[in-house]
Short mmCIF file of C-alpha atoms in Angstrom, two decimals:
data_model
loop_
_atom_site.label_atom_id
_atom_site.label_comp_id
_atom_site.label_asym_id
_atom_site.label_seq_id
_atom_site.Cartn_x
_atom_site.Cartn_y
_atom_site.Cartn_z
CA ASP E 640 0.15 26.87 -11.02
CA THR E 641 2.34 24.09 -10.13
CA CYS E 642 4.05 23.45 -13.76
CA TYR E 643 4.48 27.34 -13.83
CA ALA E 644 6.01 27.60 -10.08
CA ILE E 645 8.57 24.40 -11.35
CA TYR E 646 9.22 26.11 -14.65
CA LYS E 647 10.41 29.46 -13.38
CA THR E 648 12.39 27.84 -10.10
CA LEU E 649 15.99 27.37 -10.73
CA PHE E 650 16.71 23.89 -9.40
CA GLN E 651 20.99 24.27 -10.27
CA ASP E 652 22.09 20.56 -11.66
CA ALA E 653 18.57 19.17 -10.12
CA TYR E 654 15.36 18.27 -11.97
CA PRO E 655 16.68 18.65 -15.69
CA PHE E 656 13.04 18.17 -17.06
CA SER E 657 12.19 21.77 -15.47
CA TYR E 658 13.55 23.79 -17.94
CA ASP E 659 11.97 22.35 -21.06
CA LEU E 660 8.04 22.68 -21.09
CA ALA E 661 7.48 20.08 -23.30
CA GLU E 662 9.49 17.71 -21.00
CA LEU E 663 7.71 19.12 -17.79
CA GLY E 664 4.68 18.50 -19.45
CA GLN E 665 5.01 15.30 -20.09
CA TYR E 666 6.26 14.47 -16.22
CA TYR E 667 3.06 16.00 -14.87
CA ILE E 668 1.11 14.26 -17.18
CA ALA E 669 2.94 11.11 -15.79
CA TYR E 670 2.68 12.31 -12.43
CA HIS E 671 -1.31 12.81 -12.85
CA ARG E 672 -2.06 9.57 -14.04
CA LEU E 673 0.31 7.67 -11.48
CA MET E 674 -1.88 9.77 -9.20
CA GLN E 675 -4.99 8.38 -10.71
CA HIS E 676 -3.65 5.05 -11.00
CA TRP E 677 -3.19 4.93 -6.93
CA GLN E 678 -6.71 6.41 -6.03
CA GLN E 679 -8.35 3.62 -8.37
CA VAL E 680 -6.53 1.08 -7.31
CA MET E 681 -6.47 2.21 -3.30
CA PRO E 682 -9.03 4.72 -3.07
CA GLY E 683 -9.19 6.91 0.34
CA VAL E 684 -6.11 6.33 0.69
CA ILE E 685 -3.96 9.22 -0.48
CA HIS E 686 -5.15 12.40 0.39
CA THR E 687 -5.55 15.14 -2.17
CA LEU E 688 -5.08 18.79 -1.12
CA HIS E 689 -4.82 21.43 -3.73
CA TYR E 690 -3.15 24.73 -2.45
CA GLU E 691 -6.38 26.90 -3.67
CA GLN E 692 -8.29 24.79 -1.01
CA LEU E 693 -5.64 25.24 1.67
CA VAL E 694 -5.27 29.28 1.26
CA ALA E 695 -9.40 29.30 1.26
CA ASP E 696 -9.30 26.83 4.72
CA THR E 697 -5.64 26.79 6.00
CA GLU E 698 -7.59 24.92 9.62
CA THR E 699 -10.02 23.20 8.18
CA ARG E 700 -7.90 21.49 5.58
CA SER E 701 -4.92 21.21 7.70
CA ARG E 702 -6.75 19.30 10.47
CA ALA E 703 -7.78 16.94 7.62
CA LEU E 704 -4.32 16.54 6.29
CA LEU E 705 -3.01 15.56 10.06
CA ALA E 706 -5.83 13.41 10.58
CA CYS E 707 -5.23 11.44 7.17
CA CYS E 708 -1.94 11.06 8.74
CA GLY E 709 -2.69 9.84 11.95
CA LEU E 710 -1.17 12.72 13.54
CA PRO E 711 -2.71 14.65 16.35
CA TRP E 712 -3.26 18.44 15.65
CA GLU E 713 -1.24 21.25 17.42
CA GLU E 714 -1.79 24.88 17.26
CA ARG E 715 1.37 25.77 16.08
CA CYS E 716 0.99 24.04 12.87
CA LEU E 717 -0.98 27.43 11.66
CA ARG E 718 2.76 29.25 12.68
CA PHE E 719 4.88 27.07 10.62
CA HIS E 720 6.31 30.22 9.22
CA ALA E 721 7.69 31.31 12.90
CA ASN E 722 9.57 27.89 12.92
CA PRO E 723 12.85 29.27 13.41
CA ASP E 724 14.67 25.47 11.79
CA ALA E 725 16.60 25.34 8.76
CA SER E 726 14.81 24.61 5.79
CA THR E 727 16.95 24.07 2.33
CA THR E 728 13.72 23.68 0.20
CA ALA E 729 13.72 26.02 -3.25
CA SER E 730 11.17 28.16 -1.35
CA ALA E 731 13.14 28.66 1.87
CA SER E 732 12.15 32.44 2.00
CA GLN E 733 8.18 31.27 1.60
CA VAL E 734 8.14 28.84 4.24
CA ARG E 735 8.94 31.90 6.70
CA MET E 736 5.94 33.51 5.57
CA PRO E 737 1.94 32.81 6.29
CA VAL E 738 -0.06 30.61 3.09
CA TYR E 739 -0.64 33.48 1.33
CA THR E 740 -2.36 33.66 -2.20
CA SER E 741 -0.32 35.81 -4.82
CA SER E 742 1.05 32.82 -6.29
CA LEU E 743 -2.74 31.29 -7.34
CA GLY E 744 -2.89 32.27 -10.68
CA ARG E 745 0.25 33.61 -11.71
CA TRP E 746 0.47 31.27 -14.70
CA ARG E 747 -2.04 33.82 -16.49
CA ASP E 748 0.86 36.35 -16.78
CA TYR E 749 2.62 34.16 -19.10
CA ARG E 750 -0.39 32.60 -20.77
CA ASP E 751 0.86 32.79 -24.58
CA GLN E 752 4.14 31.42 -23.38
CA LEU E 753 2.79 28.18 -21.72
CA GLN E 754 0.10 27.50 -24.45
CA PRO E 755 2.39 24.63 -25.72
CA LEU E 756 2.24 23.19 -22.12
CA ALA E 757 -1.61 23.99 -21.41
CA ARG E 758 -2.12 22.44 -25.00
CA MET E 759 -0.45 18.92 -23.67
CA LEU E 760 -2.41 19.10 -20.33
CA ARG E 761 -5.60 19.63 -21.46
CA GLU E 762 -5.30 16.55 -24.16
CA ALA E 763 -4.16 14.34 -21.66
CA GLY E 764 -7.21 15.33 -20.17
CA ILE E 765 -5.82 17.35 -16.99
CA GLU E 766 -8.37 20.16 -15.90
CA PHE E 767 -7.43 23.66 -14.63
CA ASP E 768 -9.19 27.13 -14.40
CA ASP E 769 -8.27 28.69 -17.75
#
């Protein structure tokens, strides 16, 4: 899902790796290896949170994330989408919506076209639901 979301987003002049499946695969593999390294070197320091987990149990996962960062829980964390402040991310419209599940597994609609990327990730030992 992460790679597909990056691949389908137009970043204009930024992130040229995002427009080529092979480069995107190499980038994601490098990221995955880097995260594995730091998790081995400093276990328990990096808090990993998968979007699937956040969607399934938003409050519990959000509380755990804030606790890991040493930040207090505030109920408005669950109402992030009501924040009127400007957002300049590629997903600016999405930050105005509550956590949603519609993007989960969306890559499967393009399974055939994404096979080269999926093969690269599997060969690198990266597991994902097929």
